[in-house]
Amino acid sequence: ITDTDEKAFTETIAKDQRVEPRDWMPEGYRRTMIRQIAQHAHSEIIGMQPEGEWITRAPSLRRKAILLAKVQDEAGHGLYLYSAAETLGADRGDLTRRLIEGRQKYSSIFNYPTLSFADVGVIGWLVDGAAICNQVPLCRSSYGPYARAMIRICKEESFHQRQGYELLMTMMRGTPAQREMVQDAVNRWWWPSLMMFGPPDDQSPNSAQSMAWKIKRHSNDELRQRFVDMSVPQAEALGVTLPDPELRWNDERGHWDFGPIDWSELKRVISGDGPCNALRIENRRRADEEGAWVREAAAAHARRRQEAGA
Ligand code: 3HC
């Protein structure tokens, strides 16, 4: 590499401009972009499972159609992100193998069970709400293909969040049993949603470098706080209580104070010991195996068309 390459890269970052696939970039930048984009893609694909379980059991045709559309969107987000990773020289087959062999991660949040249909609403409201808090800043991430993928994905995520909240509003106007189902789902998903933002800033090994390269635009704790501030009034409007007795408005800070997070739970779930980790990976492994013939057929078809000069 020449000094001008290095200078050009540093200037691009300094000027808040975008690094594009053909630009020179430090190997560490390429590696951390592949790491983050691949794990983001894995999260989208694994994330289809918890809600997917309720497609056949949706209470009405309307709810089924909405849930189908949402799970289909998640698949699309995954494919979009694998394509962004490929612009960095990654191979999606290799990334899938790394996921299945536990050599790459996916978001902890998808290792929890979906016990009732209210979980579908709470995932839309809280999990997709957290994803929006995390993904809107990523629209300004320094790597071009990733930032552009985020712009499209964020538009679809807001539909995901709205449909979840609307589902819960409907249930909260229902029977006491339905209201109890919503509260039970909120109790189970609240703390894991806060953990989606990652470990606290002082225990986040990638943050400093990711912030310097403007991949990460806000810290884990900053985005977590933004999510809490957004969710508390929504919980009040919904008529549910968030399972945190220490939640209280702090006038000085202008934010909601909240109780301690059990970081040992996040560590356990990330290391594979969550309620559903084995199931999620087994389903992904089986789908990859059973889908191999489709990939081979598509590749053979593409080769034949190429040979025929189509
Ligand atoms: N689940 C699993 N792993 C997690 C995690 C979580 N909730 N939080 C952190 N980690 C991992 C990190 O990947 C990193 O491990 P690695 O070095 O092997 O990749 C380690 O824990 C330390 O965390 P850091 O804070 O140092 O890592 P990052 O700087 O990468 O920050 C992150 C973590 C905030 C998740 C960041 O990677 C990020 O913003 N990723 C893109 C967004 C994303 O992946 N979101 C997943 C949510 S699912 C989703 O959006 C789908 C939607 O439809 C719901």
Tab-separated table of N, CA, C and O and ligand atoms in Angstrom, residues 32 35-37 39-41 43-44 47 51 70 74 77 103-111 123 127-132 134-135 138 146 150 153 157 160 192 194-200 203-208 210 216 220 223 266 269-270, ligand 1:
chain	number	residue	atom	x	y	z
A	32	THR	N	-13.373	-6.337	10.931
A	32	THR	CA	-14.449	-6.011	11.881
A	32	THR	C	-15.752	-5.718	11.141
A	32	THR	O	-16.838	-6.008	11.658
A	35	ARG	N	-17.104	-9.123	10.456
A	35	ARG	CA	-17.606	-9.672	11.734
A	35	ARG	C	-18.987	-9.087	12.046
A	35	ARG	O	-19.951	-9.811	12.275
A	36	GLN	N	-19.106	-7.767	12.001
A	36	GLN	CA	-20.364	-7.121	12.424
A	36	GLN	C	-21.479	-7.391	11.418
A	36	GLN	O	-22.607	-7.733	11.799
A	37	ILE	N	-21.195	-7.277	10.132
A	37	ILE	CA	-22.247	-7.481	9.122
A	37	ILE	C	-22.706	-8.931	9.111
A	37	ILE	O	-23.905	-9.221	9.094
A	39	GLN	N	-22.643	-11.135	11.568
A	39	GLN	CA	-23.402	-11.457	12.781
A	39	GLN	C	-24.756	-10.758	12.782
A	39	GLN	O	-25.744	-11.257	13.307
A	40	HIS	N	-24.807	-9.622	12.125
A	40	HIS	CA	-26.089	-8.920	11.974
A	40	HIS	C	-26.988	-9.768	11.047
A	40	HIS	O	-28.161	-10.019	11.348
A	41	ALA	N	-26.404	-10.261	9.960
A	41	ALA	CA	-27.160	-11.107	9.017
A	41	ALA	C	-27.612	-12.397	9.709
A	41	ALA	O	-28.795	-12.784	9.610
A	43	SER	N	-28.223	-12.794	12.777
A	43	SER	CA	-29.304	-12.435	13.721
A	43	SER	C	-30.642	-12.368	12.993
A	43	SER	O	-31.657	-12.845	13.487
A	44	GLU	N	-30.646	-11.788	11.806
A	44	GLU	CA	-31.896	-11.663	11.039
A	44	GLU	C	-32.426	-13.054	10.686
A	44	GLU	O	-33.625	-13.339	10.813
A	47	GLY	N	-33.444	-14.940	13.713
A	47	GLY	CA	-34.591	-14.225	14.273
A	47	GLY	C	-35.909	-14.620	13.632
A	47	GLY	O	-36.987	-14.357	14.170
A	51	GLU	N	-40.508	-16.123	15.960
A	51	GLU	CA	-41.850	-15.686	15.505
A	51	GLU	C	-42.427	-16.688	14.505
A	51	GLU	O	-43.635	-16.893	14.432
A	70	LYS	N	-43.684	-10.067	7.943
A	70	LYS	CA	-42.578	-9.646	8.804
A	70	LYS	C	-41.445	-10.660	8.752
A	70	LYS	O	-40.273	-10.294	8.571
A	74	GLU	N	-37.489	-10.316	7.469
A	74	GLU	CA	-36.251	-10.653	8.202
A	74	GLU	C	-35.325	-11.465	7.290
A	74	GLU	O	-34.118	-11.249	7.254
A	77	HIS	N	-33.712	-9.128	4.959
A	77	HIS	CA	-32.648	-8.342	5.620
A	77	HIS	C	-31.377	-9.177	5.715
A	77	HIS	O	-30.277	-8.705	5.436
A	103	ARG	N	-18.719	-20.455	15.415
A	103	ARG	CA	-17.520	-19.600	15.308
A	103	ARG	C	-17.908	-18.163	14.996
A	103	ARG	O	-17.069	-17.276	14.940
A	104	GLN	N	-19.188	-17.926	14.754
A	104	GLN	CA	-19.686	-16.549	14.649
A	104	GLN	C	-20.968	-16.452	15.465
A	104	GLN	O	-21.640	-17.452	15.697
A	105	LYS	N	-21.322	-15.265	15.884
A	105	LYS	CA	-22.440	-15.054	16.803
A	105	LYS	C	-23.694	-14.579	16.083
A	105	LYS	O	-23.658	-14.279	14.898
A	106	TYR	N	-24.773	-14.583	16.822
A	106	TYR	CA	-26.007	-13.904	16.399
A	106	TYR	C	-26.600	-13.312	17.668
A	106	TYR	O	-26.199	-13.688	18.785
A	107	SER	N	-27.581	-12.418	17.538
A	107	SER	CA	-28.057	-11.682	18.703
A	107	SER	C	-28.652	-12.602	19.768
A	107	SER	O	-29.472	-13.471	19.469
A	108	SER	N	-28.250	-12.360	21.008
A	108	SER	CA	-28.696	-13.160	22.164
A	108	SER	C	-30.215	-13.236	22.251
A	108	SER	O	-30.785	-14.224	22.681
A	109	ILE	N	-30.873	-12.166	21.786
A	109	ILE	CA	-32.312	-12.027	22.007
A	109	ILE	C	-33.099	-13.178	21.400
A	109	ILE	O	-34.186	-13.535	21.891
A	110	PHE	N	-32.559	-13.830	20.359
A	110	PHE	CA	-33.334	-14.858	19.661
A	110	PHE	C	-33.194	-16.227	20.293
A	110	PHE	O	-33.666	-17.218	19.748
A	111	ASN	N	-32.542	-16.258	21.465
A	111	ASN	CA	-32.412	-17.546	22.163
A	111	ASN	C	-33.455	-17.734	23.248
A	111	ASN	O	-33.350	-18.640	24.055
A	123	ILE	N	-42.203	-8.838	20.723
A	123	ILE	CA	-40.976	-8.842	19.893
A	123	ILE	C	-41.036	-7.655	18.932
A	123	ILE	O	-40.073	-6.890	18.775
A	127	VAL	N	-38.233	-5.759	20.720
A	127	VAL	CA	-37.028	-6.250	20.025
A	127	VAL	C	-36.795	-5.448	18.742
A	127	VAL	O	-35.693	-4.959	18.486
A	128	ASP	N	-37.862	-5.252	17.948
A	128	ASP	CA	-37.659	-4.443	16.729
A	128	ASP	C	-37.458	-2.971	17.085
A	128	ASP	O	-36.782	-2.243	16.380
A	129	GLY	N	-38.058	-2.559	18.214
A	129	GLY	CA	-37.820	-1.179	18.689
A	129	GLY	C	-36.359	-0.998	19.057
A	129	GLY	O	-35.717	0.000	18.677
A	130	ALA	N	-35.785	-1.985	19.735
A	130	ALA	CA	-34.351	-1.920	20.091
A	130	ALA	C	-33.511	-1.951	18.826
A	130	ALA	O	-32.527	-1.209	18.689
A	131	ALA	N	-33.930	-2.800	17.887
A	131	ALA	CA	-33.180	-2.892	16.618
A	131	ALA	C	-33.178	-1.542	15.914
A	131	ALA	O	-32.155	-1.101	15.373
A	132	ILE	N	-34.311	-0.837	15.956
A	132	ILE	CA	-34.380	0.487	15.311
A	132	ILE	C	-33.411	1.443	16.000
A	132	ILE	O	-32.608	2.129	15.348
A	134	ASN	N	-30.739	0.754	17.435
A	134	ASN	CA	-29.367	0.362	17.099
A	134	ASN	C	-29.067	0.607	15.623
A	134	ASN	O	-27.958	0.957	15.230
A	135	GLN	N	-30.057	0.446	14.776
A	135	GLN	CA	-29.804	0.476	13.327
A	135	GLN	C	-29.890	1.866	12.695
A	135	GLN	O	-29.238	2.132	11.684
A	138	LEU	N	-26.633	3.273	12.392
A	138	LEU	CA	-25.789	2.498	11.448
A	138	LEU	C	-26.020	2.962	10.000
A	138	LEU	O	-25.240	2.660	9.107
A	146	TYR	N	-22.980	-1.244	3.830
A	146	TYR	CA	-23.680	-1.535	5.100
A	146	TYR	C	-24.643	-0.404	5.427
A	146	TYR	O	-25.813	-0.627	5.714
A	150	MET	N	-28.779	-0.469	5.653
A	150	MET	CA	-29.491	-0.071	6.872
A	150	MET	C	-30.652	0.872	6.551
A	150	MET	O	-31.712	0.814	7.172
A	153	ILE	N	-33.474	-1.263	5.479
A	153	ILE	CA	-33.915	-2.149	6.568
A	153	ILE	C	-34.669	-1.350	7.629
A	153	ILE	O	-35.701	-1.788	8.135
A	157	GLU	N	-38.239	-2.021	9.438
A	157	GLU	CA	-38.294	-2.265	10.891
A	157	GLU	C	-39.388	-1.418	11.533
A	157	GLU	O	-40.037	-1.833	12.496
A	160	HIS	N	-42.403	-3.213	11.385
A	160	HIS	CA	-42.376	-4.325	12.350
A	160	HIS	C	-42.775	-3.820	13.735
A	160	HIS	O	-43.540	-4.452	14.461
A	192	PRO	N	-33.903	-8.988	28.447
A	192	PRO	CA	-33.123	-9.468	27.288
A	192	PRO	C	-33.063	-8.425	26.170
A	192	PRO	O	-32.062	-8.337	25.453
A	194	LEU	N	-32.800	-5.198	26.630
A	194	LEU	CA	-31.751	-4.237	27.017
A	194	LEU	C	-30.372	-4.828	26.740
A	194	LEU	O	-29.416	-4.122	26.429
A	195	MET	N	-30.288	-6.172	26.827
A	195	MET	CA	-28.978	-6.820	26.606
A	195	MET	C	-28.592	-6.838	25.125
A	195	MET	O	-27.421	-7.011	24.781
A	196	MET	N	-29.608	-6.637	24.230
A	196	MET	CA	-29.321	-6.638	22.772
A	196	MET	C	-28.267	-5.608	22.431
A	196	MET	O	-27.527	-5.767	21.464
A	197	PHE	N	-28.200	-4.501	23.230
A	197	PHE	CA	-27.293	-3.403	22.875
A	197	PHE	C	-25.831	-3.722	23.185
A	197	PHE	O	-24.949	-2.926	22.913
A	198	GLY	N	-25.599	-4.910	23.781
A	198	GLY	CA	-24.227	-5.307	24.061
A	198	GLY	C	-23.815	-5.021	25.492
A	198	GLY	O	-24.585	-4.430	26.244
A	199	PRO	N	-22.603	-5.432	25.854
A	199	PRO	CA	-22.120	-5.237	27.222
A	199	PRO	C	-21.961	-3.750	27.527
A	199	PRO	O	-21.993	-2.926	26.612
A	200	PRO	N	-21.818	-3.393	28.812
A	200	PRO	CA	-21.608	-1.987	29.150
A	200	PRO	C	-20.338	-1.445	28.501
A	200	PRO	O	-19.429	-2.202	28.166
A	203	GLN	N	-16.974	-2.636	29.249
A	203	GLN	CA	-16.652	-4.059	29.009
A	203	GLN	C	-16.891	-4.400	27.532
A	203	GLN	O	-17.268	-5.514	27.183
A	204	SER	N	-16.694	-3.382	26.666
A	204	SER	CA	-16.976	-3.573	25.232
A	204	SER	C	-15.674	-3.493	24.450
A	204	SER	O	-15.238	-2.406	24.067
A	205	PRO	N	-15.021	-4.650	24.194
A	205	PRO	CA	-13.675	-4.614	23.593
A	205	PRO	C	-13.633	-3.992	22.190
A	205	PRO	O	-12.624	-3.440	21.803
A	206	ASN	N	-14.762	-4.066	21.427
A	206	ASN	CA	-14.703	-3.559	20.048
A	206	ASN	C	-15.052	-2.079	19.932
A	206	ASN	O	-14.796	-1.457	18.898
A	207	SER	N	-15.686	-1.507	20.963
A	207	SER	CA	-16.255	-0.163	20.793
A	207	SER	C	-15.245	0.907	20.417
A	207	SER	O	-15.482	1.669	19.475
A	208	ALA	N	-14.122	0.965	21.107
A	208	ALA	CA	-13.180	2.081	20.866
A	208	ALA	C	-12.785	2.119	19.384
A	208	ALA	O	-12.941	3.150	18.717
A	210	SER	N	-14.271	0.618	16.834
A	210	SER	CA	-15.448	0.806	15.968
A	210	SER	C	-15.899	2.259	15.974
A	210	SER	O	-16.385	2.761	14.968
A	216	LYS	N	-19.418	2.303	14.520
A	216	LYS	CA	-20.362	2.508	15.620
A	216	LYS	C	-20.407	4.015	15.855
A	216	LYS	O	-19.372	4.650	16.043
A	220	ASN	N	-22.747	1.497	23.263
A	220	ASN	CA	-23.775	0.526	23.665
A	220	ASN	C	-24.696	1.146	24.722
A	220	ASN	O	-25.920	1.060	24.614
A	223	LEU	N	-27.099	3.975	23.413
A	223	LEU	CA	-28.271	3.485	22.647
A	223	LEU	C	-29.240	2.772	23.566
A	223	LEU	O	-30.456	2.872	23.422
A	266	LEU	N	-26.252	-12.413	30.026
A	266	LEU	CA	-25.852	-12.130	28.630
A	266	LEU	C	-24.651	-13.018	28.276
A	266	LEU	O	-24.632	-13.629	27.198
A	269	VAL	N	-25.841	-16.575	27.667
A	269	VAL	CA	-26.613	-16.752	26.419
A	269	VAL	C	-25.694	-16.612	25.205
A	269	VAL	O	-25.778	-17.385	24.250
A	270	ILE	N	-24.754	-15.661	25.252
A	270	ILE	CA	-23.834	-15.488	24.109
A	270	ILE	C	-22.948	-16.726	23.968
A	270	ILE	O	-22.637	-17.163	22.853
B	1	3HC	N1	-25.763	-10.948	21.381
B	1	3HC	C1	-24.706	-11.646	20.896
B	1	3HC	N2	-23.438	-11.183	20.903
B	1	3HC	C2	-23.255	-9.948	21.400
B	1	3HC	C3	-24.305	-9.146	21.896
B	1	3HC	C4	-25.604	-9.705	21.882
B	1	3HC	N3	-26.651	-9.049	22.353
B	1	3HC	N4	-23.793	-7.967	22.315
B	1	3HC	C5	-22.469	-8.019	22.097
B	1	3HC	N5	-22.143	-9.216	21.553
B	1	3HC	C6	-20.797	-9.691	21.233
B	1	3HC	C7	-20.137	-8.867	20.148
B	1	3HC	O1	-20.442	-9.371	18.854
B	1	3HC	C8	-18.660	-9.056	20.515
B	1	3HC	O2	-18.238	-10.350	20.120
B	1	3HC	P1	-17.330	-10.552	18.808
B	1	3HC	O3	-16.146	-9.650	18.972
B	1	3HC	O4	-16.999	-12.017	18.779
B	1	3HC	O5	-18.214	-10.138	17.645
B	1	3HC	C9	-18.686	-9.096	22.046
B	1	3HC	O6	-20.004	-9.500	22.409
B	1	3HC	C10	-18.317	-7.778	22.712
B	1	3HC	O7	-19.285	-6.810	22.372
B	1	3HC	P2	-18.823	-5.388	21.786
B	1	3HC	O8	-19.742	-4.345	22.321
B	1	3HC	O9	-17.342	-5.196	21.996
B	1	3HC	O10	-19.059	-5.658	20.239
B	1	3HC	P3	-19.577	-4.617	19.122
B	1	3HC	O11	-18.783	-3.359	19.159
B	1	3HC	O12	-19.627	-5.371	17.865
B	1	3HC	O13	-21.095	-4.236	19.589
B	1	3HC	C11	-23.308	-4.747	18.739
B	1	3HC	C12	-22.109	-5.239	19.591
B	1	3HC	C13	-23.905	-3.492	19.411
B	1	3HC	C14	-24.353	-5.860	18.636
B	1	3HC	C15	-22.782	-4.369	17.341
B	1	3HC	O14	-22.091	-5.485	16.808
B	1	3HC	C16	-23.892	-3.978	16.370
B	1	3HC	O15	-24.396	-2.881	16.433
B	1	3HC	N6	-24.204	-4.907	15.444
B	1	3HC	C17	-25.165	-4.597	14.375
B	1	3HC	C18	-26.581	-4.715	14.858
B	1	3HC	C19	-26.950	-6.127	15.217
B	1	3HC	O16	-26.242	-7.075	14.987
B	1	3HC	N7	-28.113	-6.232	15.823
B	1	3HC	C20	-28.616	-7.507	16.218
B	1	3HC	C21	-30.041	-7.321	16.691
B	1	3HC	S1	-31.088	-8.368	15.814
B	1	3HC	C22	-31.747	-7.418	14.631
B	1	3HC	O17	-31.408	-6.273	14.491
B	1	3HC	C23	-32.798	-8.006	13.773
B	1	3HC	C24	-34.105	-7.271	13.970
B	1	3HC	O18	-34.969	-7.712	12.987
B	1	3HC	C25	-34.686	-7.547	15.324
